[in-house]
Short mmCIF file of C-alpha atoms in Angstrom, two decimals:
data_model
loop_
_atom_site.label_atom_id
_atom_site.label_comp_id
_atom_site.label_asym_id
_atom_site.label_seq_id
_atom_site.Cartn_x
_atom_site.Cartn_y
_atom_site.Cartn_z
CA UNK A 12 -154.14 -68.82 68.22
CA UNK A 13 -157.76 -69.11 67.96
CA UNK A 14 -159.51 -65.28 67.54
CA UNK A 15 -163.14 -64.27 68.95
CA UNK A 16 -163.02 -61.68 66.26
CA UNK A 17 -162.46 -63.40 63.45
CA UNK A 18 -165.70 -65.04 61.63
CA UNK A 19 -167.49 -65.63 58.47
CA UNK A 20 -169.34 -62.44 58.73
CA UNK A 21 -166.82 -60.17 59.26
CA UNK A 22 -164.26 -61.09 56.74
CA UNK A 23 -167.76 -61.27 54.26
CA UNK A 24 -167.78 -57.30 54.96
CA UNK A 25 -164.13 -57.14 54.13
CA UNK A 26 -164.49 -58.24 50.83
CA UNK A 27 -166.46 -54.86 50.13
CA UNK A 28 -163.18 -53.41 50.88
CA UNK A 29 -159.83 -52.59 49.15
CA UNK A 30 -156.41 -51.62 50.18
CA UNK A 31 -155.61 -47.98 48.88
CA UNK A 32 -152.38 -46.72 47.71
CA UNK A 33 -151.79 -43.10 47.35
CA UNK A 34 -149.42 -43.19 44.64
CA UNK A 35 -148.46 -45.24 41.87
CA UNK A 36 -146.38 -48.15 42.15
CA UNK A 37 -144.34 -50.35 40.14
CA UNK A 38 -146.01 -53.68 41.44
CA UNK A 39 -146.43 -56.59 39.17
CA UNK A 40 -149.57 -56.52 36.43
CA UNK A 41 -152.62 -58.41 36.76
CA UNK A 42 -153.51 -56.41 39.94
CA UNK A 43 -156.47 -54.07 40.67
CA UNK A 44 -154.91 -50.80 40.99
CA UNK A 45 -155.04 -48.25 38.43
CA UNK A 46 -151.65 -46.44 38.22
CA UNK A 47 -151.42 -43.48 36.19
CA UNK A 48 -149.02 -45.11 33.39
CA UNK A 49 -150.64 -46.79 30.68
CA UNK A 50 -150.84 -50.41 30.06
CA UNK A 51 -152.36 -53.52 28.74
CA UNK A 52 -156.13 -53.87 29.90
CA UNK A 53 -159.54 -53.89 28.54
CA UNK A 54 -160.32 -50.75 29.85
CA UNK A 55 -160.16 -47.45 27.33
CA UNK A 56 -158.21 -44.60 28.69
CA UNK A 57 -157.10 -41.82 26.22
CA UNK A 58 -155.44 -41.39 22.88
CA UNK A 59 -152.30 -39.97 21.76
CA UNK A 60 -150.54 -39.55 18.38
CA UNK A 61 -148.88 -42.22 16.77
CA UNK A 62 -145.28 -42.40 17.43
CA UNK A 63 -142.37 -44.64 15.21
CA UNK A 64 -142.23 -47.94 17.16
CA UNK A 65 -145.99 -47.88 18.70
CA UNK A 66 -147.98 -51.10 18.18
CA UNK A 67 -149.74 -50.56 14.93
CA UNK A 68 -152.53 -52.68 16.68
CA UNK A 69 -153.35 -49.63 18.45
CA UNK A 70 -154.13 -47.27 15.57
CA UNK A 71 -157.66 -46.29 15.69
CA UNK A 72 -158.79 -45.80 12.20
CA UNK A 73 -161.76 -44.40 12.41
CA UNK A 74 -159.95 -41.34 13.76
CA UNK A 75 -157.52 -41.35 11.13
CA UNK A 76 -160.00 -41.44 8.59
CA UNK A 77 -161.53 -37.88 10.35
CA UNK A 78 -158.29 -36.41 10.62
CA UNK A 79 -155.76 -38.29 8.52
CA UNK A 80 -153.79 -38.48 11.55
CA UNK A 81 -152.36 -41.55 13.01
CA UNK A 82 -153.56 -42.16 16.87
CA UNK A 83 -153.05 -44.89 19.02
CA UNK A 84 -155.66 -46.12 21.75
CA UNK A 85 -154.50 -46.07 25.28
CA UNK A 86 -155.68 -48.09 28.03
CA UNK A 87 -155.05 -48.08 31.71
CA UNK A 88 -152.44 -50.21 33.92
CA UNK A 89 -153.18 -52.28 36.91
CA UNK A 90 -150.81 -53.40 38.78
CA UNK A 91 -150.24 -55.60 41.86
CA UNK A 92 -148.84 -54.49 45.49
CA UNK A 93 -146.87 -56.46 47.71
CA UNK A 94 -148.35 -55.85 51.46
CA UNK A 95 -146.00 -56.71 54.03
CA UNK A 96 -147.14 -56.60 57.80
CA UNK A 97 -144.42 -56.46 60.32
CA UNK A 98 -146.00 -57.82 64.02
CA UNK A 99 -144.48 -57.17 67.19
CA UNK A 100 -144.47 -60.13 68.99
CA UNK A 101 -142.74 -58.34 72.31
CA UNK A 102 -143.72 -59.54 75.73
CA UNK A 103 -145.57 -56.37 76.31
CA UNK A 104 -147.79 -57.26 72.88
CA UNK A 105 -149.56 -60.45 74.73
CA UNK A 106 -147.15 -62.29 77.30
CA UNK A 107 -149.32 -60.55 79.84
CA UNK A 108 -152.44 -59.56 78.39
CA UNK A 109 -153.98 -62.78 75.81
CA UNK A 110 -156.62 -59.97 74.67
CA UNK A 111 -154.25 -57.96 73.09
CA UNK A 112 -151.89 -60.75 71.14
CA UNK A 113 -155.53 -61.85 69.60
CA UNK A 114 -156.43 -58.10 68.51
CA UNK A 115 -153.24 -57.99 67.19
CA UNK A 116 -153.43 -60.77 65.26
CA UNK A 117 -156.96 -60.43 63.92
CA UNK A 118 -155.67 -56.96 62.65
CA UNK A 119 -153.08 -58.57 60.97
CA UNK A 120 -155.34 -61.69 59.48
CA UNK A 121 -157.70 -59.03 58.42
CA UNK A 122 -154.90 -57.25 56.77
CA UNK A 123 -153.70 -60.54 55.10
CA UNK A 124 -157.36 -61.30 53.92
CA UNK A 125 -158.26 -57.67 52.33
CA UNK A 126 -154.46 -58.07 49.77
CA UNK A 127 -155.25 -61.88 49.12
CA UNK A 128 -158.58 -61.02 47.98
CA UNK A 129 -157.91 -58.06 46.00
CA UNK A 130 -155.21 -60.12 43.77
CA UNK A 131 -152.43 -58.57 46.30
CA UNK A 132 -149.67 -60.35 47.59
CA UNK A 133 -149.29 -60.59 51.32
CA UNK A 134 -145.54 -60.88 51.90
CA UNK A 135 -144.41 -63.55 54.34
CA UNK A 136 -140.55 -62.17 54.54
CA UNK A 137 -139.00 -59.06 54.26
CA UNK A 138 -135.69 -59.83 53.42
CA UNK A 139 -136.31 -58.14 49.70
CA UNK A 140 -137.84 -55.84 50.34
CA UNK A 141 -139.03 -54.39 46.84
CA UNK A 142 -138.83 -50.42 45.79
CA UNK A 143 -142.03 -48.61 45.33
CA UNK A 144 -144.00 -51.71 45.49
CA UNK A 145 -146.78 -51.78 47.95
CA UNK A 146 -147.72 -51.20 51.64
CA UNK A 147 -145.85 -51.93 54.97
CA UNK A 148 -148.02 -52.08 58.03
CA UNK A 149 -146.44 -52.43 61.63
CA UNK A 150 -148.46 -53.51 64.11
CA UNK A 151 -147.38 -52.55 67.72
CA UNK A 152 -147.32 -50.99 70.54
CA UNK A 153 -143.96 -49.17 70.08
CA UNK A 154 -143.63 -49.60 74.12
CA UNK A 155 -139.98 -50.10 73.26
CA UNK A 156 -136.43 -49.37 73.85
CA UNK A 157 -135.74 -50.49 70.34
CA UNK A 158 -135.16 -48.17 67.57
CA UNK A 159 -138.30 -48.57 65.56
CA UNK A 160 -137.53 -45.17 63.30
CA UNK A 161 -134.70 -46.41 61.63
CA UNK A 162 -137.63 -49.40 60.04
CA UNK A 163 -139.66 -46.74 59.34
CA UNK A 164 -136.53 -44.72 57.39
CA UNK A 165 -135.72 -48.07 56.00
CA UNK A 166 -139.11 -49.00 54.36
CA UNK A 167 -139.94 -45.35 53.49
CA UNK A 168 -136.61 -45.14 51.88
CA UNK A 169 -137.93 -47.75 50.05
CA UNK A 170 -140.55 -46.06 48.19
CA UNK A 171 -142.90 -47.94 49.99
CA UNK A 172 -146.11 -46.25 51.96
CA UNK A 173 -146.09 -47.28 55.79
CA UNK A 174 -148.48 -47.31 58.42
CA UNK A 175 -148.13 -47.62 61.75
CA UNK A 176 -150.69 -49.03 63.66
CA UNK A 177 -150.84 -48.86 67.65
CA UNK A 178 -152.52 -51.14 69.68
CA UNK A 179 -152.86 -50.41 73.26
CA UNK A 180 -154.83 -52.06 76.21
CA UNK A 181 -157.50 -49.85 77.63
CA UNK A 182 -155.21 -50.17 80.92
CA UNK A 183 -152.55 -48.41 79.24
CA UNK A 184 -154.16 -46.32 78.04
CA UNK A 185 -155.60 -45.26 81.04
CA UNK A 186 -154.37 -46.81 84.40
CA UNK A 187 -156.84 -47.39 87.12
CA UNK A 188 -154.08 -48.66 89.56
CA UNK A 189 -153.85 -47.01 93.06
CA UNK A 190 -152.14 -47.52 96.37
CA UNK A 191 -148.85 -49.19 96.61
CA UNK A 192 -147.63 -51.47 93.15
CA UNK A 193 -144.50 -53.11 92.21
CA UNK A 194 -143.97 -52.08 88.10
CA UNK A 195 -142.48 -54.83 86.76
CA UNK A 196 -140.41 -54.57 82.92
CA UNK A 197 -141.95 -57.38 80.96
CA UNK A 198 -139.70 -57.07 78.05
CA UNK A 199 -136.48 -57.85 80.29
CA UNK A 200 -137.70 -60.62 81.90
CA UNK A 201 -135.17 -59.86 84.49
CA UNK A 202 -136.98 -59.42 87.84
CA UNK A 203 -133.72 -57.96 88.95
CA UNK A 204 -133.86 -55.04 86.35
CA UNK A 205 -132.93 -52.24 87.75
CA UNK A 206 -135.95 -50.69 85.84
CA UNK A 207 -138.51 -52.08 87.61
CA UNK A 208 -139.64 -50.49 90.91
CA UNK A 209 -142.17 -50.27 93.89
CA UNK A 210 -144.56 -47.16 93.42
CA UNK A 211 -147.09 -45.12 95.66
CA UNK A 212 -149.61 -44.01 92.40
CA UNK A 213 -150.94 -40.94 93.21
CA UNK A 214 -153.25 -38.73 91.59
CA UNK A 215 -150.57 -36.48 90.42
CA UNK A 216 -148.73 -39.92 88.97
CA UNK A 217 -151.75 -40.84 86.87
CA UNK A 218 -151.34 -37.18 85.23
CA UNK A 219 -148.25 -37.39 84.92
CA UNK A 220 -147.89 -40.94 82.67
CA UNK A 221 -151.26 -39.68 80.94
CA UNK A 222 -148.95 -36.53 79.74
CA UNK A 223 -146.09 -38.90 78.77
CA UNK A 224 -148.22 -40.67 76.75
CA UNK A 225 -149.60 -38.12 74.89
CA UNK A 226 -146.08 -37.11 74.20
CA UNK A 227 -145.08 -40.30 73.07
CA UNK A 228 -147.91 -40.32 70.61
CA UNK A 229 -147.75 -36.66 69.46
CA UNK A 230 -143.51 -38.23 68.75
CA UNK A 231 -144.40 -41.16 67.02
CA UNK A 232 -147.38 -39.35 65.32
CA UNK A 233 -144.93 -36.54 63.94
CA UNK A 234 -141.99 -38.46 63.36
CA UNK A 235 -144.13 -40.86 60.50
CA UNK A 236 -145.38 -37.41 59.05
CA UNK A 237 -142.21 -36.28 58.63
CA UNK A 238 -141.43 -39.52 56.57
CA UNK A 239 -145.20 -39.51 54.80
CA UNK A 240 -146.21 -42.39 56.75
CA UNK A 241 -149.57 -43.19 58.76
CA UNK A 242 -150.29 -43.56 62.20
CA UNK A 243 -152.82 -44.79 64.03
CA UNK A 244 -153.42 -45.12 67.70
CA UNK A 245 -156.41 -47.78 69.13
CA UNK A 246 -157.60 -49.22 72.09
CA UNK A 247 -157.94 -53.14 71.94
CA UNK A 248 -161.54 -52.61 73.54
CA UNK A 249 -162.42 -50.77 70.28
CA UNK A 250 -163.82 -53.80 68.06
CA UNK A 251 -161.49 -54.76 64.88
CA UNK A 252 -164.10 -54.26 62.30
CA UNK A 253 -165.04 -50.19 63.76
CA UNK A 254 -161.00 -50.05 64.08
CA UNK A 255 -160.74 -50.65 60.32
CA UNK A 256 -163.68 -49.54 59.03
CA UNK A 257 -163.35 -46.17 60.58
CA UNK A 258 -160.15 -45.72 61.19
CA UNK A 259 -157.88 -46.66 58.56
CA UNK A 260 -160.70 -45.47 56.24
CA UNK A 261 -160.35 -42.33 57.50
CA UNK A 262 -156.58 -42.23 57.09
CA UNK A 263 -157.52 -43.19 53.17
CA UNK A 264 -155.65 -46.82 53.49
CA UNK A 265 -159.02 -48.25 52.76
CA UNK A 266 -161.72 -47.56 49.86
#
């Protein structure tokens, strides 16, 4: 699928951009986060005194000729994160609405591009899933009967940080239907669901789905800080760039 908002110029303002983690992880080395554990770089990070098995490489004699005291040079870590981004490819994330399948997927390309480029690695499977190794991201619009918490208690069990991101049409976010309207279940399929209906919308309709949604976020909203994930909620007429330069910079999964 093609994307009208993916070009050169955007991803050339990613690249000003990292991936944040918010606490250390045990990711492989030659990445560029700093973890508070000390490792093999270039970079000078403290001393401490020598200890029986400590790389005599590491002395620093010029201190030991101050103090005649061993000490050993420490120097930070950086390791690598695996970033794995889960996309909902549900009938209600594009079967109907082309606009949103392309947000969707620009989000996650963006994603994608921002771990490749920062020495990352953008993880095509899940099926091992590592421990304390990096960032999940699902991408949906959790307009779902499945259970979508038990991922979330899954991954976070996992050591790993989540974010949730939401992506919703600017029609659901905020209906403009009126008059008479047949509601139709696009994830069944089944035009003889018993879930789908004919409906009068009525003023006091409109309020009362705009409450239900602002339950449902307040849920999912809650539910991931309960579990020290992140959630975001966007409209797909909010460009991708403002969505992720603002947003998930705001929520500290960018720097």
């Amino acid at each position: 699928m093609k994307s009208a908002y993916l070009n050169d110029e955007f991803f050339s303002r990613l690249e000003t951009l990292a991936l944040n983690l918010r606490a250390d992880l045990n990711g492989y080395f030659g990445g560029k986060h700093f973890v508070r554990s000390y490792g093999q770089t270039v970079e000078f990070a403290d001393y401490r005194e020598y200890q029986l098995g400590d790389d005599i490489r590491r002395i620093d004699w010029n201190l030991f000729s101050r103090f005649e005291k061993y000490f050993i040079r420490l120097f930070t870590d950086e390791r690598q994160m695996d970033v794995q981004i889960f996309l909902d490819c549900s009938a209600s994330m594009g079967k109907e609405n082309r606009a949103k399948a392309e947000y969707a997927v620009s989000v996650a390309a963006a994603l994608g591009f921002l771990s490749v480029h920062n020495m990352d690695k953008a993880v095509s499977s899940c099926a091992n899933t590592g421990s304390n190794n990096g960032l999940s991201v699902i991408i949906s619009d959790f307009l779902t009967r499945k259970d979508w918490k038990k991922a979330v208690d899954y991954l976070t069990y996992k050591k790993r940080q989540v974010l949730a991101i939401q992506l919703l049409s600017p029609e659901e976010e905020e209906p403009t239907y009126s008059g008479r309207v047949s509601l139709i279940d696009v994830e069944s399929g089944d035009l003889a669901d018993p879930r789908n209906m004919k409906l009068r919308i009525t003023r006091s309709l409109q309020l009362a789905y705009q409450e239900a949604l602002k339950d449902m976020k307040a849920d999912i909203k809650s539910f991931c800080a309960s579990r020290g994930a992140d959630f975001i909620s966007v409209t797909t007429d909010k460009p991708v760039e403002r969505m992720l330069f603002g947003e998930l910079l705001k929520a500290g999964i960018m720097e």
